[in-house]
Tab-separated table of C-alpha atoms in Angstrom:
chain	number	residue	atom	x	y	z
A	1	MET	CA	-15.452	2.958	-60.160
A	2	ILE	CA	-11.752	2.311	-60.719
A	3	PRO	CA	-10.091	1.371	-57.423
A	4	VAL	CA	-6.296	1.843	-57.253
A	5	ARG	CA	-3.884	2.492	-54.390
A	6	GLY	CA	-0.267	3.425	-54.198
A	7	GLY	CA	1.077	0.238	-52.285
A	8	SER	CA	1.749	-3.099	-54.169
A	9	LYS	CA	3.725	-6.158	-52.895
A	10	GLY	CA	4.361	-7.928	-56.231
A	11	ILE	CA	5.242	-4.969	-58.537
A	12	PRO	CA	5.989	-1.643	-56.854
A	13	ARG	CA	3.647	1.141	-58.097
A	14	LYS	CA	2.024	-1.480	-60.047
A	15	ASN	CA	-1.026	0.640	-61.076
A	16	LEU	CA	1.312	3.026	-62.852
A	17	ALA	CA	3.225	0.254	-64.782
A	18	THR	CA	3.142	0.759	-68.551
A	19	LEU	CA	1.492	-1.600	-70.949
A	20	PHE	CA	2.605	-0.166	-74.132
A	21	ASP	CA	4.353	3.100	-75.184
A	22	ASP	CA	3.679	5.362	-72.303
A	23	MET	CA	0.250	4.029	-71.476
A	24	THR	CA	-0.095	3.017	-67.829
A	25	LEU	CA	-2.555	0.428	-66.530
A	26	LEU	CA	-4.460	3.168	-64.853
A	27	GLU	CA	-4.795	5.376	-67.865
A	28	TRP	CA	-5.806	2.388	-70.054
A	29	THR	CA	-8.582	1.429	-67.733
A	30	ILE	CA	-9.839	4.989	-67.658
A	31	ARG	CA	-9.917	5.146	-71.345
A	32	GLN	CA	-11.893	1.748	-71.503
A	33	ALA	CA	-14.289	3.231	-69.003
A	34	HIS	CA	-14.702	6.507	-70.952
A	35	ALA	CA	-15.318	4.441	-74.124
A	36	VAL	CA	-18.655	3.237	-72.463
A	37	TYR	CA	-19.654	5.586	-69.921
A	38	ASP	CA	-19.974	9.358	-69.840
A	39	ALA	CA	-17.059	11.217	-68.158
A	40	ASP	CA	-19.234	12.199	-65.140
A	41	GLU	CA	-19.995	8.589	-64.471
A	42	VAL	CA	-16.511	7.439	-64.040
A	43	ILE	CA	-14.783	7.708	-60.620
A	44	VAL	CA	-11.201	6.763	-59.637
A	45	SER	CA	-10.936	5.926	-55.896
A	46	THR	CA	-7.510	6.352	-54.563
A	47	GLU	CA	-5.332	7.632	-51.690
A	48	ASP	CA	-2.373	8.313	-53.936
A	49	ARG	CA	-1.529	11.782	-55.198
A	50	GLU	CA	0.297	10.742	-58.465
A	51	MET	CA	-2.695	8.554	-59.433
A	52	SER	CA	-5.207	11.334	-58.490
A	53	ASP	CA	-3.188	13.759	-60.736
A	54	LEU	CA	-3.258	11.191	-63.628
A	55	ALA	CA	-6.980	10.501	-63.285
A	56	ARG	CA	-7.766	14.258	-63.333
A	57	ALA	CA	-5.497	14.678	-66.299
A	58	CYS	CA	-7.775	12.108	-68.033
A	59	ASN	CA	-10.783	14.158	-67.176
A	60	THR	CA	-11.973	11.719	-64.502
A	61	GLU	CA	-13.430	12.462	-61.066
A	62	VAL	CA	-11.206	11.358	-58.069
A	63	HIS	CA	-12.731	10.071	-54.838
A	64	HIS	CA	-10.239	10.452	-52.029
A	65	ARG	CA	-10.194	7.324	-49.846
A	66	PRO	CA	-8.685	7.279	-46.418
A	67	ARG	CA	-5.380	5.466	-46.075
A	68	ALA	CA	-7.069	3.041	-43.831
A	69	LEU	CA	-8.967	1.677	-46.874
A	70	ALA	CA	-5.835	1.496	-48.871
A	71	GLN	CA	-4.184	-1.443	-47.217
A	72	ASP	CA	-3.393	-5.041	-48.341
A	73	SER	CA	-6.259	-6.098	-46.244
A	74	SER	CA	-8.813	-3.534	-47.547
A	75	SER	CA	-11.566	-5.000	-49.662
A	76	THR	CA	-13.041	-3.329	-52.715
A	77	ALA	CA	-16.562	-3.755	-51.068
A	78	SER	CA	-15.393	-1.456	-48.264
A	79	VAL	CA	-14.092	1.163	-50.773
A	80	VAL	CA	-17.367	1.023	-52.614
A	81	GLU	CA	-19.381	1.305	-49.327
A	82	HIS	CA	-17.344	4.423	-48.324
A	83	LEU	CA	-17.705	6.163	-51.704
A	84	VAL	CA	-21.620	5.451	-51.626
A	85	GLN	CA	-22.075	6.748	-48.247
A	86	GLU	CA	-20.191	9.980	-48.924
A	87	HIS	CA	-21.949	10.574	-52.221
A	88	GLU	CA	-25.407	9.736	-50.686
A	89	ALA	CA	-24.689	12.387	-48.056
A	90	SER	CA	-24.253	14.858	-50.871
A	91	GLY	CA	-27.384	13.733	-52.636
A	92	ARG	CA	-25.947	11.464	-55.265
A	93	ARG	CA	-27.668	8.065	-55.596
A	94	TYR	CA	-26.733	5.203	-57.758
A	95	ASP	CA	-28.725	2.172	-59.167
A	96	LEU	CA	-25.762	0.040	-59.818
A	97	VAL	CA	-22.020	-0.096	-59.523
A	98	THR	CA	-19.396	-1.266	-61.924
A	99	ILE	CA	-15.912	-2.157	-60.838
A	100	LEU	CA	-12.997	-2.182	-63.317
A	101	GLN	CA	-9.739	-3.443	-61.950
A	102	VAL	CA	-6.683	-1.810	-63.638
A	103	THR	CA	-4.906	-5.270	-63.101
A	104	SER	CA	-7.200	-6.866	-65.760
A	105	PRO	CA	-6.210	-4.721	-68.626
A	106	LEU	CA	-7.162	-6.964	-71.595
A	107	ARG	CA	-10.967	-6.433	-71.274
A	108	GLU	CA	-12.411	-4.392	-74.089
A	109	PRO	CA	-15.152	-1.726	-74.037
A	110	ALA	CA	-17.369	-4.402	-75.825
A	111	ASP	CA	-17.101	-6.558	-72.806
A	112	ILE	CA	-18.120	-3.775	-70.469
A	113	ARG	CA	-21.024	-2.882	-72.820
A	114	SER	CA	-22.241	-6.544	-72.821
A	115	ALA	CA	-22.282	-6.630	-68.985
A	116	ARG	CA	-24.146	-3.340	-68.757
A	117	GLU	CA	-26.722	-4.420	-71.235
A	118	MET	CA	-27.347	-7.575	-69.258
A	119	MET	CA	-27.665	-5.608	-66.050
A	120	LEU	CA	-30.176	-3.185	-67.656
A	121	THR	CA	-32.544	-5.957	-68.436
A	122	GLY	CA	-33.376	-6.208	-64.807
A	123	ASN	CA	-32.819	-10.029	-64.741
A	124	TYR	CA	-29.614	-9.943	-62.740
A	125	ASP	CA	-28.489	-8.848	-59.305
A	126	SER	CA	-24.766	-9.013	-60.553
A	127	VAL	CA	-22.735	-9.684	-63.792
A	128	VAL	CA	-19.191	-10.711	-63.776
A	129	SER	CA	-16.558	-11.443	-66.498
A	130	ALA	CA	-15.311	-14.929	-66.775
A	131	TYR	CA	-13.550	-17.494	-69.027
A	132	SER	CA	-14.163	-21.044	-69.819
A	133	GLU	CA	-12.056	-23.339	-67.707
A	134	ASP	CA	-11.450	-26.345	-69.898
A	135	LEU	CA	-8.384	-28.005	-68.201
A	136	THR	CA	-9.401	-28.116	-64.397
A	137	HIS	CA	-12.954	-29.047	-63.433
A	138	PRO	CA	-14.031	-29.048	-59.878
A	139	ALA	CA	-15.522	-32.536	-60.325
A	140	LYS	CA	-11.798	-33.681	-60.533
A	141	MET	CA	-10.733	-31.940	-57.299
A	142	TYR	CA	-10.706	-32.610	-53.813
A	143	PHE	CA	-10.622	-30.614	-50.454
A	144	TRP	CA	-7.862	-31.798	-48.117
A	145	GLU	CA	-9.185	-32.123	-44.585
A	146	GLY	CA	-6.596	-33.451	-42.125
A	147	ALA	CA	-5.536	-36.862	-43.646
A	148	MET	CA	-8.586	-37.266	-45.820
A	149	ALA	CA	-9.485	-36.083	-49.362
A	150	ARG	CA	-13.271	-35.006	-49.654
A	151	PRO	CA	-14.573	-34.493	-53.398
A	152	VAL	CA	-15.611	-30.925	-54.223
A	153	LEU	CA	-18.502	-32.238	-56.289
A	154	PRO	CA	-19.205	-35.691	-55.023
A	155	GLU	CA	-22.409	-35.932	-57.102
A	156	MET	CA	-20.306	-35.434	-60.326
A	157	GLU	CA	-17.150	-37.414	-59.357
A	158	GLY	CA	-18.025	-40.444	-61.458
A	159	LEU	CA	-19.156	-38.559	-64.620
A	160	ARG	CA	-17.198	-38.804	-67.866
A	161	ARG	CA	-15.536	-35.637	-68.905
A	162	GLN	CA	-17.859	-35.156	-71.905
A	163	ASP	CA	-20.819	-35.377	-69.521
A	164	LEU	CA	-19.620	-32.684	-67.187
A	165	PRO	CA	-21.346	-29.293	-67.278
A	166	GLN	CA	-19.079	-26.374	-68.531
A	167	VAL	CA	-17.420	-24.296	-65.856
A	168	PHE	CA	-16.299	-20.758	-65.922
A	169	ARG	CA	-13.677	-18.854	-63.647
A	170	ARG	CA	-14.048	-15.212	-62.725
A	171	ASN	CA	-11.164	-13.250	-64.263
A	172	GLY	CA	-11.543	-9.998	-62.239
A	173	ALA	CA	-12.055	-7.746	-65.149
A	174	ILE	CA	-15.566	-6.674	-64.739
A	175	PHE	CA	-17.865	-6.711	-61.618
A	176	MET	CA	-21.357	-5.160	-61.733
A	177	ALA	CA	-24.022	-5.203	-59.031
A	178	THR	CA	-27.242	-3.452	-58.335
A	179	MET	CA	-27.000	-1.129	-55.372
A	180	ASP	CA	-29.992	-3.087	-53.928
A	181	HIS	CA	-27.987	-6.234	-53.957
A	182	PHE	CA	-24.866	-4.598	-52.746
A	183	GLU	CA	-26.721	-2.921	-49.754
A	184	ARG	CA	-28.414	-6.124	-48.833
A	185	THR	CA	-25.483	-8.385	-49.003
A	186	GLY	CA	-22.307	-6.265	-48.960
A	187	ALA	CA	-21.094	-8.268	-52.066
A	188	LEU	CA	-20.317	-7.077	-55.519
A	189	TRP	CA	-21.341	-10.496	-57.123
A	190	GLY	CA	-23.826	-13.195	-56.207
A	191	GLY	CA	-27.444	-13.578	-56.236
A	192	ARG	CA	-28.859	-13.805	-59.757
A	193	THR	CA	-25.577	-13.797	-61.599
A	194	GLY	CA	-24.876	-13.350	-65.282
A	195	LEU	CA	-21.558	-13.972	-66.985
A	196	VAL	CA	-19.844	-12.006	-69.630
A	197	GLN	CA	-17.511	-14.603	-71.359
A	198	MET	CA	-14.064	-13.576	-72.209
A	199	PRO	CA	-11.405	-15.698	-73.811
A	200	LYS	CA	-8.657	-17.074	-71.549
A	201	GLY	CA	-6.068	-15.182	-73.533
A	202	ARG	CA	-7.583	-11.800	-72.564
A	203	SER	CA	-7.975	-12.841	-68.884
A	204	VAL	CA	-4.526	-11.977	-67.600
A	205	ASP	CA	-4.509	-10.675	-63.999
A	206	VAL	CA	-1.378	-8.656	-63.451
A	207	ASP	CA	0.029	-9.757	-60.055
A	208	SER	CA	3.626	-10.477	-60.903
A	209	GLU	CA	6.285	-9.358	-63.429
A	210	ASN	CA	5.422	-12.436	-65.521
A	211	ASP	CA	1.784	-11.353	-65.692
A	212	LEU	CA	2.700	-7.979	-66.716
A	213	ALA	CA	5.063	-9.358	-69.527
A	214	SER	CA	2.207	-11.350	-70.655
A	215	ALA	CA	-0.089	-8.298	-70.892
A	216	ARG	CA	2.561	-6.274	-72.759
A	217	GLU	CA	3.093	-9.206	-75.189
A	218	PHE	CA	-0.632	-9.173	-76.058
A	219	PHE	CA	-0.116	-5.738	-77.545
A	220	VAL	CA	2.999	-6.706	-79.272
A	221	VAL	CA	1.091	-9.515	-80.960
A	222	HIS	CA	-2.092	-7.467	-81.345
A	223	PRO	CA	-0.861	-3.789	-82.058
A	224	GLU	CA	-4.336	-2.909	-83.398
A	225	LYS	CA	-5.709	-3.372	-79.936
A	226	LYS	CA	-3.950	-0.271	-78.714
A	227	ASN	CA	-6.918	1.688	-80.179
A	228	ALA	CA	-9.481	-0.632	-78.660
A	229	ALA	CA	-10.402	1.840	-75.908
A	230	GLU	CA	-11.371	4.648	-78.261
A	231	LYS	CA	-15.048	5.814	-77.765
A	232	SER	CA	-17.143	4.466	-80.443
A	233	GLN	CA	-19.319	7.067	-82.280
């Protein structure tokens, strides 16, 4: 599922912003999804007519979500729940769900395939994409409570940098969860969690004009990546 809505605070109509040439964030994500999944497995969830028209032009099913689920406060989980309930009522049942956010455009089909292969082993309740965070370790951080600092990881506070375990940060590019896990917890990650590692340089999350400029610059530096979403034969 590719969730998109018409509203956006940071960048107006952000999901239709262009990455390169005339390629929008939405169309690019649809192409990435089609490079991995059959066309009838890909669904765009939106309340927006222009985005609906673009998705259909890209041979992609559109699930119309109510405007009440297209607000700043609307969670992706609530959108998934609405879609699943409507589809189950018409006899469509899913084993797992994949969420591809258009604001994380530098994922590649290979990243999605890796996540799917991990899920299909049956060893995980969820798989998320993440990058290694080398500069900021939670063992060096504190919660600020009133006038007192409390270590985030007190048991590791005294360890040397080289003795600290590696940490990863979710980048929002890929979320996968079994329907069993989602129905039990209402969460799109958690439980027995697997990680698909992506480099930090491809973990841009487009939330501001600067983020969008960084994503566009990636394709200037790597023009060959403009064909990365072609379906492999």
